[in-house]
CSV table of C-alpha atoms in Angstrom, one decimal:
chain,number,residue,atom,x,y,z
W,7,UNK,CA,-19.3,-16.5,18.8
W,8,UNK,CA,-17.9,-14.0,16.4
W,9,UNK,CA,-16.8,-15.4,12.9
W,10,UNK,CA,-12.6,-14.5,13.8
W,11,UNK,CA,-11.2,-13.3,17.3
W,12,UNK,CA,-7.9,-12.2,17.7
W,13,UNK,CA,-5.7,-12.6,21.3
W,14,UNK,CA,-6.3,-9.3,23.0
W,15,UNK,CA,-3.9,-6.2,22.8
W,16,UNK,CA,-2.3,-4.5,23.0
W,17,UNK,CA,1.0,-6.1,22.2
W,18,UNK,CA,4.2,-4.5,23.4
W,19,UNK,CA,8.0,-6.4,22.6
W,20,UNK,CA,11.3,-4.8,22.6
W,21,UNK,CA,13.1,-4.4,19.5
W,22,UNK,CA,15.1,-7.2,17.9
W,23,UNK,CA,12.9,-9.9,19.9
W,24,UNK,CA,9.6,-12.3,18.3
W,25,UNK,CA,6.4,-11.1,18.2
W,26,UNK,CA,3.5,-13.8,18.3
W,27,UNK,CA,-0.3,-12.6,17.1
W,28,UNK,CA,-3.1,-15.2,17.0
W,29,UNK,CA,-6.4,-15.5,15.2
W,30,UNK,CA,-9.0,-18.2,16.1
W,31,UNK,CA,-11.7,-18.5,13.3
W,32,UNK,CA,-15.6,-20.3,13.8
W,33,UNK,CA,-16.2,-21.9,10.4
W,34,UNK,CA,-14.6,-24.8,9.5
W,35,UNK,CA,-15.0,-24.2,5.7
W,36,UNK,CA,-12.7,-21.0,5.6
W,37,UNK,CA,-9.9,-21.7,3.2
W,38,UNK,CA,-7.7,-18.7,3.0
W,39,UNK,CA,-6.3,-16.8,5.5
W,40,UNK,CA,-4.9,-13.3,5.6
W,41,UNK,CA,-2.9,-10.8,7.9
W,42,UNK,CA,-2.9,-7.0,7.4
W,43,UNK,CA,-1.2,-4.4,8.7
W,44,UNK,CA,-2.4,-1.0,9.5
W,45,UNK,CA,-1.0,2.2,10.7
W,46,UNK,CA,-3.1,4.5,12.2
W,47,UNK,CA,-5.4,6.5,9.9
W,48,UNK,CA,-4.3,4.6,7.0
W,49,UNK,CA,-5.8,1.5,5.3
W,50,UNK,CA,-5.0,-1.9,6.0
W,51,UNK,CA,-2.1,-3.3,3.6
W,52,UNK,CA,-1.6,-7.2,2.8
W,53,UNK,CA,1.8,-8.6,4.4
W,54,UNK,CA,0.7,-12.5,4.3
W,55,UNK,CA,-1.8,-14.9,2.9
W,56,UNK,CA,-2.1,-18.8,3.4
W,57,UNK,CA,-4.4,-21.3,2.2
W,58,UNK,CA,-2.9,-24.4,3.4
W,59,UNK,CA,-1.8,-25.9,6.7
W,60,UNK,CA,1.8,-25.5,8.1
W,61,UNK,CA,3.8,-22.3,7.9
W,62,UNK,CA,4.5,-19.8,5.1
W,63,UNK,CA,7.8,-17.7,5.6
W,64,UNK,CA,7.9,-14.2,3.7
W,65,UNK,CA,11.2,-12.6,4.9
W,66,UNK,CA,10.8,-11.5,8.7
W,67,UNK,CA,7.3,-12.7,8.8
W,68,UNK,CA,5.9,-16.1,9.3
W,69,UNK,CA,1.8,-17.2,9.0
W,70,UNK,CA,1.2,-20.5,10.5
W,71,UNK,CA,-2.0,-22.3,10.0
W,72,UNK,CA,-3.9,-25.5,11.9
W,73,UNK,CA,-7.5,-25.7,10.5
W,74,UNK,CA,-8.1,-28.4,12.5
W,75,UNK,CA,-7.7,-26.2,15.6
W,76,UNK,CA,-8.8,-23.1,13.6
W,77,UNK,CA,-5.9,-21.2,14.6
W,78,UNK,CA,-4.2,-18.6,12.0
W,79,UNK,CA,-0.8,-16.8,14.0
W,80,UNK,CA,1.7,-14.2,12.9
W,81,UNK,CA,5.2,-14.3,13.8
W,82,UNK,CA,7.5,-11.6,13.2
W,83,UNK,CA,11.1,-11.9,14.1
W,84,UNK,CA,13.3,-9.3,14.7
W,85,UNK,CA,10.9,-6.5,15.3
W,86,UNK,CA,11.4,-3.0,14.3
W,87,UNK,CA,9.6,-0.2,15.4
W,88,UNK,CA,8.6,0.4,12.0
W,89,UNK,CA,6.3,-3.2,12.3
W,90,UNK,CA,4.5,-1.0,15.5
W,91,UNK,CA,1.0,-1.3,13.7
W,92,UNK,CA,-2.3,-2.8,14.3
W,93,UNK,CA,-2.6,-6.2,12.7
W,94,UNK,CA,-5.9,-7.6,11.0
W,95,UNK,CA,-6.6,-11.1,10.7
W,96,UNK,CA,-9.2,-11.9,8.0
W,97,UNK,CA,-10.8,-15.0,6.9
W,98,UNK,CA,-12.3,-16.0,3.8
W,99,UNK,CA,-14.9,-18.1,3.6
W,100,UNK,CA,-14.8,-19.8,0.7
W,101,UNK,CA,-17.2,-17.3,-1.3
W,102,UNK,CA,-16.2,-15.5,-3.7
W,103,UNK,CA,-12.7,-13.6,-2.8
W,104,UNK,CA,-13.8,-10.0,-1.9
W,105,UNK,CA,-15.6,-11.0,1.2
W,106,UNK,CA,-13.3,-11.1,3.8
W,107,UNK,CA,-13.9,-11.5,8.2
W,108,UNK,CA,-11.9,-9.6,10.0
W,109,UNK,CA,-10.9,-9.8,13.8
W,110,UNK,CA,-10.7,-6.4,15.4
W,111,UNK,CA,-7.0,-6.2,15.3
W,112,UNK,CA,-4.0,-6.3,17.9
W,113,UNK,CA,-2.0,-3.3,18.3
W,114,UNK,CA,1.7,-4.0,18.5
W,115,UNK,CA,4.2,-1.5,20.1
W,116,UNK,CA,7.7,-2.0,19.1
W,117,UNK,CA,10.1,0.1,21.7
W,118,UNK,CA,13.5,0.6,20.4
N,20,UNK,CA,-0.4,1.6,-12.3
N,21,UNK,CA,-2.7,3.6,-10.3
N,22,UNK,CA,-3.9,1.4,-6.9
N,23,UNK,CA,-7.5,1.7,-5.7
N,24,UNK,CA,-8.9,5.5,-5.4
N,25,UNK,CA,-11.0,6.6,-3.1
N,26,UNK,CA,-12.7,10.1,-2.6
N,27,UNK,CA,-13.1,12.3,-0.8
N,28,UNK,CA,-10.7,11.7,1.9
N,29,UNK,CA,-12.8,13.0,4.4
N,30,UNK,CA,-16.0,14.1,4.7
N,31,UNK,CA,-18.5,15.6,7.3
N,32,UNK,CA,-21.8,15.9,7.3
N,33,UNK,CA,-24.8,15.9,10.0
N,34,UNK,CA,-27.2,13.7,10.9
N,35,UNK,CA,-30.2,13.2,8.9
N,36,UNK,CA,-28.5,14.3,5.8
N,37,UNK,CA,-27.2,11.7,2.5
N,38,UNK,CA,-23.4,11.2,1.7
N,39,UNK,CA,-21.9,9.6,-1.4
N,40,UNK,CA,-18.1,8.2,-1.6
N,41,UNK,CA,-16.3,7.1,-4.7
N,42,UNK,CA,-13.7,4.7,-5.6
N,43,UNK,CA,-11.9,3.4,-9.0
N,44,UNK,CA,-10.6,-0.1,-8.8
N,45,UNK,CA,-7.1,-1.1,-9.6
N,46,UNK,CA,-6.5,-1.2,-13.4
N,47,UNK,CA,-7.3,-5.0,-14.5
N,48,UNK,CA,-9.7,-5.2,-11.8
N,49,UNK,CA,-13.7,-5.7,-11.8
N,50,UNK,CA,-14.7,-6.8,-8.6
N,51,UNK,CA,-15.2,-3.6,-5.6
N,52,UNK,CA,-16.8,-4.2,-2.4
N,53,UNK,CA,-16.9,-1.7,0.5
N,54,UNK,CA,-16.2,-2.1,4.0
N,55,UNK,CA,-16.9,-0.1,7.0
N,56,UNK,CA,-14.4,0.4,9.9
N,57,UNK,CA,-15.3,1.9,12.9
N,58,UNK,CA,-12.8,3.2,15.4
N,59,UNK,CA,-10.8,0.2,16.8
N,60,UNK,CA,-12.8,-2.6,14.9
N,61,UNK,CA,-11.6,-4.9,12.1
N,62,UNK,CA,-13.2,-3.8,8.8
N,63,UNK,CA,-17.2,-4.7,8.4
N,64,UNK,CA,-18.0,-6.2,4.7
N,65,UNK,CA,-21.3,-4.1,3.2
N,66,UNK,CA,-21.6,-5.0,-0.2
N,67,UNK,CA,-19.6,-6.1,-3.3
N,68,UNK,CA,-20.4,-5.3,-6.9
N,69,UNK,CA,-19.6,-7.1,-9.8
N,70,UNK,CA,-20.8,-6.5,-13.6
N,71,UNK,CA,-22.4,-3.7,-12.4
N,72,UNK,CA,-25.2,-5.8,-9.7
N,73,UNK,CA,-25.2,-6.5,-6.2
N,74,UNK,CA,-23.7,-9.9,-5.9
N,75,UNK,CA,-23.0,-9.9,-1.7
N,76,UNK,CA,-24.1,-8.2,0.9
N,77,UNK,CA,-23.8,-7.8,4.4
N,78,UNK,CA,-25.5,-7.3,7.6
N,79,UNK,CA,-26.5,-3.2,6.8
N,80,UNK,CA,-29.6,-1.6,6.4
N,81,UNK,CA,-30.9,-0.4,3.0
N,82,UNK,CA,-30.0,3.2,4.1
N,83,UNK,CA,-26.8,1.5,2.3
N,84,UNK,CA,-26.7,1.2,-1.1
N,85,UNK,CA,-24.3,1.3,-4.4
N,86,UNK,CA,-24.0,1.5,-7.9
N,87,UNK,CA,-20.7,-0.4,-10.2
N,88,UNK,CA,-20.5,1.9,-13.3
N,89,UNK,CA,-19.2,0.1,-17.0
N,90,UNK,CA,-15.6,1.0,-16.2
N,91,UNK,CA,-16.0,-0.6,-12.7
N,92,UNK,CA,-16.0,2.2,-10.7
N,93,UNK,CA,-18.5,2.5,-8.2
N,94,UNK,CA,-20.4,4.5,-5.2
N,95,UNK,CA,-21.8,3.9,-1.9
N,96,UNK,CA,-24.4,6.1,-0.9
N,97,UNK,CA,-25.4,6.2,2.4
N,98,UNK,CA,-28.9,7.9,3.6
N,99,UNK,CA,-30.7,9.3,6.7
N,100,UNK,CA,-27.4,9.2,8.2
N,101,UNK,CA,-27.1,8.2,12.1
N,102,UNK,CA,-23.6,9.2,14.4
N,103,UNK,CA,-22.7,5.5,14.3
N,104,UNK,CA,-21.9,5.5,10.3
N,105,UNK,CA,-19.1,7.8,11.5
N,106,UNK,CA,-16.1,5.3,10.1
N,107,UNK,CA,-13.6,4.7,7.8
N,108,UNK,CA,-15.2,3.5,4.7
N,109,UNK,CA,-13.0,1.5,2.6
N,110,UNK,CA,-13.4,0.2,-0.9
N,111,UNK,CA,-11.6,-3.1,-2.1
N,112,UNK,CA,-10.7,-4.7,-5.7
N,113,UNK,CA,-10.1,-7.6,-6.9
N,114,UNK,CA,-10.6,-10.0,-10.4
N,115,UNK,CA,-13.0,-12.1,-10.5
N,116,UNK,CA,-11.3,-15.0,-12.8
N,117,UNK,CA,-8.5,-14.9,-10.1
N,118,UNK,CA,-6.1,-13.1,-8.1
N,119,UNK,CA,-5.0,-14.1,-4.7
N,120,UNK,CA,-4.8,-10.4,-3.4
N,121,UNK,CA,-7.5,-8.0,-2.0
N,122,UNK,CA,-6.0,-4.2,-2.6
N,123,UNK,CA,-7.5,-1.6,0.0
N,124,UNK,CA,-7.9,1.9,-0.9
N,125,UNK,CA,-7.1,4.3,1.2
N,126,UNK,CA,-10.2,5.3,2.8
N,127,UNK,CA,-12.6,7.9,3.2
N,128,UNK,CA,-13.2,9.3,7.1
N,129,UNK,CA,-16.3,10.1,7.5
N,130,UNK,CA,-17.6,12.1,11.0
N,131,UNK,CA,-21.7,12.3,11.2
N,132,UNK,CA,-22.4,15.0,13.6
């Protein structure tokens, strides 16, 4: 079982409408949680973090947690085609922050 | 305030031969690891220096190795190379007393032919 798994790609939503990313994790000690975006051929770039259970709201985007199902999910509302991007999931396990484990990523096509 | 900076950009080099990549933390930062991301993976974790030692390391061979200089910068060398370490090698910085974010550089490509 890998340590994070992300739902497969790719993702494709119109613009203006909700798109939903998800992120199931193995260890039950991981206490922070981050999303990254990243365009193609560029390096990934922080857009949320959470640490505790519920949901966190940053503008357009919204990271809900449930460690007790070991589920991390992006929400984006109101999609542009500018959010058209590969998003990271990455957990860290409680060592020392700098180690981060990431899922693979799902790409996500905006269409205007 | 300069970000994390990585060089070169890109790199190639054939099989067999030894490559080293560079990168200088953000300013107030003394914590860099290195990742590895191959083409349409999530970022591997290799190593992470701090006051100048090894403190983690990942699943990689010793082909892999670094070095964290006073000022924090640091290196990843990378020997006998094999096609698969063509990636994106990323370097990461952070404090060690704190700091809730992780700040990427932006990579160097590097294609083993």
């Amino acid at each position: 079982q890998k340590e994070v798994e992300q739902n497969s790609g790719p993702l494709s939503v119109p613009e203006g409408a909700i798109a939903s990313l998800n992120c199931t994790y193995s260890d039950r000690g991981s206490q922070s949680f981050f999303w990254y975006r990243q365009y193609s051929g560029k390096s990934p770039e922080l857009i949320m973090f959470i640490y505790s259970n519920g949901d966190k709201e940053d503008g357009r985007f919204t990271a809900q947690l449930n460690k007790a199902s070991q589920y991390v999910s992006l929400l984006i509302r109101d999609s542009q085609p500018s959010d058209s991007a590969t998003y990271l999931c990455a957990v860290d396990r409680g060592s020392t922050l700098g180690r981060l484990y990431f899922g693979r990523g799902t790409q996500l096509t905006v269409w205007p | 305030d300069a970000g994390v900076t990585q060089s070169p950009t890109h790199l190639i080099k054939t099989r067999g031969q030894q490559v080293t990549l560079r990168c200088s933390p953000k300013s107030g930062h003394d914590t860099v690891s290195w990742y590895q991301q191959a083409l349409g993976q999530g970022p591997q974790f290799i190593f992470q220096y701090y006051e100048e030692e090894e403190r983690q390391r990942g699943n990689f061979p010793d082909r892999f190795s670094g070095h964290q200089f006073p000022n924090y910068s640091s290196e990843l060398n990378v020997n006998a190379l094999l096609l698969g370490d063509s990636a994106l090698y990323l370097c990461a910085s952070s404090r060690e007393t704190g700091g809730e974010k992780l700040f990427f550089g932006s990579g160097t490509q590097l294609s083993v032919l």
